[in-house]
């Protein structure tokens, strides 16, 4: 198994911790993992992204140009990364924030209204977990229980009371993409 | 754990007594991590006013006999050159970390390997060498701290961990516990002169040429010993390789993938990854040149280590170079393509 | 009237033989064979020694020019070390400057520092050995030009060591270039027509400047161009050593030092020049004194 | 976080009338202007601009043209006009600006400094 | 009440279009085609513009965080340049720090300087072009930590340029490490438990410190967290530019700047923090003013 | 005239607008000479507070379009490395002088060539090169100032004169007048933005990797051009030489005498003296290797330039090394003896 | 340059008698001690020592043992003794020291700084 | 012609300016010259020395180990340099300052009481010119007139009134060594 994922969005949307949680979950499942944040040219208040790689074998480069999957949370990131998804790859995007998604037809594309849903769930911070839930439903590279375990590590102790709502968010994401998958199934 | 954090944690476990540093991306996490953790162990962590001050604080503490380290990234590393030359001249053991970013000048904070010459041939004045370790994984960021401190103490010589922005920032699995801190007695340290011994002093000054030359020859001998005993490298699929990729650090990982890709295409490619950049695995390269048809050095610069490869091979086989710069990384595909072109060209000739 | 300030050293012989070489690896022995008598050679028994070179000052001829203040201040520091009995627990940092060989003369553990970096080096030492007495010894080029950043930051952090600042208003070692402390109008090799303050600014009064930093605890300016001045200077150095115990901040002893060679004067003219010119720009005296309660601490400590 | 300024019930009649114009695509929603406006004429949008920030919208009925908001605006996105005569005025609101407003966002862009390390 | 201090810029259009990219090689044109109208779009003719962005501030979105003081101070400097009409004769020196891209925003000739070296770079520029207006723009890490030597010596020499010192009490660009000006007890990434003054010393009051150097001519500390503060800060910058003509020494304008991101506050909280905490350690106001006769010179000069 | 004074006088005649420096033996005469002379021409000479400040003053003045220089010796040169990397990155023309003394650390003030690597391969961080001129006489100390300023302006690149303590301190005949100052327009300078042009800015920062890499490649191209066009060297008796002594600066003079001695003994020895250390006369060495049996590199260090000789020769003939250090100089006799031993050994094998 | 101190005609009788001993091979002839001596007990030799310096010789008849000379001696070459009782005393002069005095020198070692540049 | 000379003594005895004057004189006679001061390990108030080379051809190294001639003004310099005079070379030393001259027999040795003579001539500064005069008498590598010309360059204008006494000193030196030469001639 080798999964190379890019996650990108505005700073503050939680893309980095999303990728990191996934990496930790992979570690819990004894996979080789690598997580590489973009620490670079992004400007203050600009976009953030990270590359997460999960693999059964030793990972060669932590920085790669083309991705198996992408989780995209804002328009600039969409513009930047859509072309770098491998043919046959998976693109999951936040569809309240992004109004011009990709035009590519050689990849699977799913729009998730995660921001709206987060508002519904009264916690804007869980947007990223909704997206992660959606992704994992389509690409079950790690188990949800591992994600929860990982969250325990990533979140400071004092936030552990938030674990249940994060779990709900993961499930909500899975639910939302399932609907999308059905509709895509029809469209294909 | 991030590479930088793994390195910082390893410093604590390796019994580092003191860390002096100044913030600079992409290595500030080392100082940040230690600022929180070192005081818990009663150790010293101090943010200096500059890299010039850091390296001289290291000089002081190392001279007093303590396990001491600093870290920085390229521009800050440049500012340390005078201090490093003094440390090497005075033969003080300490650990220096350069998380290389792309230059010259302010450059960018993306990973680079443009400091190879500066690190391996002495960016400071005068004849001196550091032992240079080049990690290519987060695990090695941690392991080389133990190794680095031990080598420093063994040879009374500064040891450099030459990493890069990517290895510093990435997260990977890392396990501790393999190594134990291995502290040694330092009877030469300036820790206060008891009645029972002569006074110690730390200096790199030898005003008489005769004495200075003697000192220089002593250093040369030490470096020769290091060349003999401390060469480290990793070989991947070199047994039957017709083409050898030579690369260190992050680049070596990319080359590994490139080698796999190439083998899928039927080209017999192996990788030699120098772990010590000084001492350089020249002997091994010279041997490999017997079987190989060509060597391709891949670096994140315009061609630096390739000179050491050429020096090692001494004309036996062609040594080629492929480099990306400015924080751009070569893809495995790119490397294979470059290799194919070179093979094609060499056949054409 | 036996001066309290001058230790009667009883253990070491006085001899006329000149131990010329100052080889670094040569151990200056204090063993009993060498201890002869404290009586003068040409004299009967009723005489007692009232002043002799401190035993911690290595018995070699120093390389300084005739009348140079460096040698004198070396002597004072070693006198204090002897009086306080802290040879074992004192670590010095030597500068780059004429006093670059200070470690050849002071029989204590010492570290040479790169030009200007003595306070950074001392920070590394003192932070790891807070119980040791640590001092730096620096010239005005070293401390006030290339090393001003390290000076200010060490003092601002309140590093608990002593800085001996030898201000001779020129770069001695490199042959008399202008220093940050060169007097207005004073000629040096790099201000051949005299220091032009419109071009180079006024001489920096380092002691006053750093006395504004809360990290400085004791700041004083002394000279060594007369017996009285020497007595006061020694007292200042002695205070600065003692205050280290309090861990209340940096002690800064500026000394207006004569550099006859680069002032192009005889030693006697140089000594006069200190009184007539140097102290106009650099007035002598205490600039910052410990507060009463801090001093009380010291007395309790004893 | 407060998201809307409370408008006073009835705007007072003034001799000097002000009018502010905001380059909303450059506004970063820092709200510094809002706190500087004694007239409570400014408030934060519910939508975000192209950079992902909520931006400032003005109720020019309340504006006296005192320029305080413009003075303190770090990003220099406010232009202030002033007149003594009452004329037709239009508020800048999502309705009367040409740019597309992209979506509702619920998490403003503070925190997550990880992406901000450089040089 | 039309504020005297705010120039009415007549030449440049206001538009809602966002010139996103700040490509360095792209020339920001001031040609007449681009100059549209000074009337608001949605409004009739009786309105007059009373405040608009200075034309010398390049019309791009700045990279700073929401509520960052840097962008505001950039604007103020460019307002003064516009008002004095000195775009052609002003050369700026940008630091390493969050304002490293200052040259992308100020439409004047500018030089990037290595971290901490802006005043040395400016010395090189001003000494060779004494008739130009030269200024450095520096953060507290840049000016007070790594660059304190260059700062002190440039000021001591009385270099005739302006230093704008943006003191936000942290290393902004590298993500919030402790600066020499970090307040006692203030948490940063390298003082995770709050700055321990026993370990790191008190925050340095640079303005007070350098006001003791004779080379400093005008020293003032301002803030930009309210409209009143902004007015005063601009006046200070304007003074500092004008005093350059006198060639009497360095003008030093410290600005207490908000760094919401690294203070982990909203911009509004950050603005309050300036009033409630920062100015306790760094009181606002003029610290050193030109003497009467010097000012008279300036008036004669006009 | 002392070498240092000749250099200083040449700076004035070459139209140097500004000199910034800090005293250090054995080159303080440059600053001293200029302190007296420059003001007479209304030029700027300023003693900086440190070498770090000097090089950054140079950066400012060079960026403003003026002919600017600094000089130092080894430890001070180390402190300039960050600044030099910035200058190279920002492509500013200026002249830097390093009167090499023996190191490492404080070392001694006697002549040395231990800064060869630092000078030619970039002692600062990132990929950059200076043009490096190595004078071997007082006359060349003067001449290379003219040449250096011109090359700097031509390529917008820092030029280094790498001299040593002996050349700096010795007195020899020197004549002026051969060269004229040759100043060029610098439309890129930050001297104030007239309405008629875009603003200029000087920077080495390219935060986007793509841009940074483009800049890096531009620099590489420039360096390649310099490699093509600016190689300079001197050959003595190489036509029929079986053995080539390779040496620069002071060492080359000693080798010249050694070659004469050797020829007296019937050994056919020639000398190749690289004048530019970057770009290096590799091509010529490669050619010479066709006829020669051996090359012997003589340096005042533990073996630095010898690597460039080996790289140039690429295994064609054996390249040997003889070095003295710490301010000690080899005698011509010593060199001949070394050469004889090597010849003997090579016959024995 | 003054080379000799004028001795007062007749030494006064004192209660406390001093005696100084000078390591002449280390003395650099700076004369700092000479000016510090209120009793005019010290003067410069006519011969030079091994380092090429004229050195200090004492007239111990005049010495009170005040230690001033020793205090100010940069090179720490003076030892001072003191007593209340008058005893046999011998001046240190070229005659009663063991080391060979090498020659007369007429130019003392000031100036010619050329040889002094280093580090 | 190739003459390699070392001159050494205490700082202040004028050895550096002696060598420099000789070098200038050589230049005036269109010889290749090189003058190299010891700027090195000598301590404050210690010894100074310089190497002066005069040649008809290009000079290779300005620093050499063995000398054709030596002018030695103090004991430490004698101890340091006596062994570095080439066999058959010339050693001229100041014999009031130096009480242990060399024991070598393979070189010509001349002791000159220049200090005494300088006292006689009431100017201690001319000691070096006496020595130079002695040297030039034995080794006339340049003409005395060239030395006088050179002195005009070396001495600042305000000291040009001292040219006559310097000339006298040169002559005195020549005279003193002549006597020595005669006596040596007898001894040989
Ligand atoms: C980096 C560096 N720059 C310059 C020098 C040369 N240098 C040695 S000592 C010195 C200054 C000495 O002056 P000061 O510190 O006042 O000491 P002094 O000799 O007057 O006691 C200088 C510039 C050096 N050794 N290292
Ligand atoms: C030699 C060197 N050291 C460190 C850095 C990293 N660095 C860049 S900016 C900066 C400090 C920024 O803080 P400040 O000057 O206060 O500016 P701010 O961002 O707060 O405005 C540091 C340490 C560097 N670029 N160069
Ligand atoms: S040059 Fe000055 S400071 Fe140096 S030893 Fe001589 S007198 Fe002392
Ligand atoms: S100009 Fe004054 S009244 Fe109008 S919006 Fe701005 S602050 Fe409010
Ligand atoms: S101050 Fe400016 S950037 Fe901030 S919210 Fe107001 S208009 Fe927007
Ligand atoms: S980090 Fe602070 S100083 Fe930097 S741009 Fe953001 S708010 Fe401004
Ligand atoms: S001890 Fe006093 S009286 Fe005696 S020689 Fe010394 S200074 Fe003179
Ligand atoms: S002070 Fe000391 S060194 Fe100087 S003359 Fe007197 S005894 Fe000699
Ligand atoms: Mg000094
Ligand atoms: Mg800051």
mmCIF file with all atom_site columns, N, CA and C and ligand atoms in Angstrom, chain C residues 64-65 68 70 98 168 172 258-262, chain G residues 116, chain H residues 44, ligand 3:
data_model
loop_
_atom_site.group_PDB
_atom_site.id
_atom_site.type_symbol
_atom_site.label_atom_id
_atom_site.label_alt_id
_atom_site.label_comp_id
_atom_site.label_asym_id
_atom_site.label_entity_id
_atom_site.label_seq_id
_atom_site.pdbx_PDB_ins_code
_atom_site.Cartn_x
_atom_site.Cartn_y
_atom_site.Cartn_z
_atom_site.occupancy
_atom_site.B_iso_or_equiv
_atom_site.pdbx_formal_charge
_atom_site.auth_seq_id
_atom_site.auth_comp_id
_atom_site.auth_asym_id
_atom_site.auth_atom_id
_atom_site.pdbx_PDB_model_num
ATOM   1  N  N   . UNK C 1 64  ? 54.553 42.807 27.301 1.00 0.00 ? 64  UNK C N   1
ATOM   2  C  CA  . UNK C 1 64  ? 54.039 44.150 27.080 1.00 0.00 ? 64  UNK C CA  1
ATOM   3  C  C   . UNK C 1 64  ? 55.154 45.191 26.954 1.00 0.00 ? 64  UNK C C   1
ATOM   4  N  N   . UNK C 1 65  ? 54.815 46.307 26.333 1.00 0.00 ? 65  UNK C N   1
ATOM   5  C  CA  . UNK C 1 65  ? 55.753 47.410 26.213 1.00 0.00 ? 65  UNK C CA  1
ATOM   6  C  C   . UNK C 1 65  ? 56.045 47.980 27.603 1.00 0.00 ? 65  UNK C C   1
ATOM   7  N  N   . UNK C 1 68  ? 53.229 49.630 30.062 1.00 0.00 ? 68  UNK C N   1
ATOM   8  C  CA  . UNK C 1 68  ? 51.885 49.273 29.593 1.00 0.00 ? 68  UNK C CA  1
ATOM   9  C  C   . UNK C 1 68  ? 50.991 48.926 30.779 1.00 0.00 ? 68  UNK C C   1
ATOM   10 N  N   . UNK C 1 70  ? 48.425 47.014 30.794 1.00 0.00 ? 70  UNK C N   1
ATOM   11 C  CA  . UNK C 1 70  ? 47.951 45.629 30.823 1.00 0.00 ? 70  UNK C CA  1
ATOM   12 C  C   . UNK C 1 70  ? 48.650 44.821 31.904 1.00 0.00 ? 70  UNK C C   1
ATOM   13 N  N   . UNK C 1 98  ? 46.357 43.273 22.755 1.00 0.00 ? 98  UNK C N   1
ATOM   14 C  CA  . UNK C 1 98  ? 47.697 43.113 23.297 1.00 0.00 ? 98  UNK C CA  1
ATOM   15 C  C   . UNK C 1 98  ? 47.728 42.083 24.405 1.00 0.00 ? 98  UNK C C   1
ATOM   16 N  N   . UNK C 1 168 ? 42.277 51.811 26.478 1.00 0.00 ? 168 UNK C N   1
ATOM   17 C  CA  . UNK C 1 168 ? 43.478 52.606 26.211 1.00 0.00 ? 168 UNK C CA  1
ATOM   18 C  C   . UNK C 1 168 ? 43.303 53.470 24.963 1.00 0.00 ? 168 UNK C C   1
ATOM   19 N  N   . UNK C 1 172 ? 45.693 48.615 20.449 1.00 0.00 ? 172 UNK C N   1
ATOM   20 C  CA  . UNK C 1 172 ? 47.097 48.462 20.763 1.00 0.00 ? 172 UNK C CA  1
ATOM   21 C  C   . UNK C 1 172 ? 47.758 47.441 19.853 1.00 0.00 ? 172 UNK C C   1
ATOM   22 N  N   . UNK C 1 258 ? 47.202 53.005 30.104 1.00 0.00 ? 258 UNK C N   1
ATOM   23 C  CA  . UNK C 1 258 ? 48.164 53.726 29.275 1.00 0.00 ? 258 UNK C CA  1
ATOM   24 C  C   . UNK C 1 258 ? 48.699 52.814 28.181 1.00 0.00 ? 258 UNK C C   1
ATOM   25 N  N   . UNK C 1 259 ? 48.826 53.356 27.009 1.00 0.00 ? 259 UNK C N   1
ATOM   26 C  CA  . UNK C 1 259 ? 49.466 52.641 25.903 1.00 0.00 ? 259 UNK C CA  1
ATOM   27 C  C   . UNK C 1 259 ? 50.545 53.552 25.342 1.00 0.00 ? 259 UNK C C   1
ATOM   28 N  N   . UNK C 1 260 ? 51.688 53.627 26.052 1.00 0.00 ? 260 UNK C N   1
ATOM   29 C  CA  . UNK C 1 260 ? 52.728 54.563 25.630 1.00 0.00 ? 260 UNK C CA  1
ATOM   30 C  C   . UNK C 1 260 ? 53.124 54.375 24.164 1.00 0.00 ? 260 UNK C C   1
ATOM   31 N  N   . UNK C 1 261 ? 53.238 53.140 23.737 1.00 0.00 ? 261 UNK C N   1
ATOM   32 C  CA  . UNK C 1 261 ? 53.747 52.894 22.389 1.00 0.00 ? 261 UNK C CA  1
ATOM   33 C  C   . UNK C 1 261 ? 52.854 53.518 21.335 1.00 0.00 ? 261 UNK C C   1
ATOM   34 N  N   . UNK C 1 262 ? 51.571 53.290 21.460 1.00 0.00 ? 262 UNK C N   1
ATOM   35 C  CA  . UNK C 1 262 ? 50.714 53.795 20.404 1.00 0.00 ? 262 UNK C CA  1
ATOM   36 C  C   . UNK C 1 262 ? 50.271 55.235 20.624 1.00 0.00 ? 262 UNK C C   1
ATOM   37 N  N   . UNK G 2 116 ? 55.773 45.579 15.930 1.00 0.00 ? 116 UNK G N   1
ATOM   38 C  CA  . UNK G 2 116 ? 54.807 45.255 16.969 1.00 0.00 ? 116 UNK G CA  1
ATOM   39 C  C   . UNK G 2 116 ? 53.422 44.921 16.453 1.00 0.00 ? 116 UNK G C   1
ATOM   40 N  N   . UNK H 3 44  ? 56.266 42.886 21.720 1.00 0.00 ? 44  UNK H N   1
ATOM   41 C  CA  . UNK H 3 44  ? 56.423 44.301 22.034 1.00 0.00 ? 44  UNK H CA  1
ATOM   42 C  C   . UNK H 3 44  ? 57.793 44.527 22.673 1.00 0.00 ? 44  UNK H C   1
HETATM 43 S  S1  . LIG I 4 .   ? 50.992 48.539 22.277 1.00 0.00 ? 3   LIG I S1  1
HETATM 44 FE FE1 . LIG I 4 .   ? 50.086 49.651 24.005 1.00 0.00 ? 3   LIG I FE1 1
HETATM 45 S  S2  . LIG I 4 .   ? 48.613 48.241 24.932 1.00 0.00 ? 3   LIG I S2  1
HETATM 46 FE FE2 . LIG I 4 .   ? 49.972 47.050 23.603 1.00 0.00 ? 3   LIG I FE2 1
HETATM 47 S  S3  . LIG I 4 .   ? 51.604 46.276 24.932 1.00 0.00 ? 3   LIG I S3  1
HETATM 48 FE FE3 . LIG I 4 .   ? 52.330 48.196 24.032 1.00 0.00 ? 3   LIG I FE3 1
HETATM 49 S  S4  . LIG I 4 .   ? 51.723 49.779 25.488 1.00 0.00 ? 3   LIG I S4  1
HETATM 50 FE FE4 . LIG I 4 .   ? 50.574 47.964 25.988 1.00 0.00 ? 3   LIG I FE4 1
#
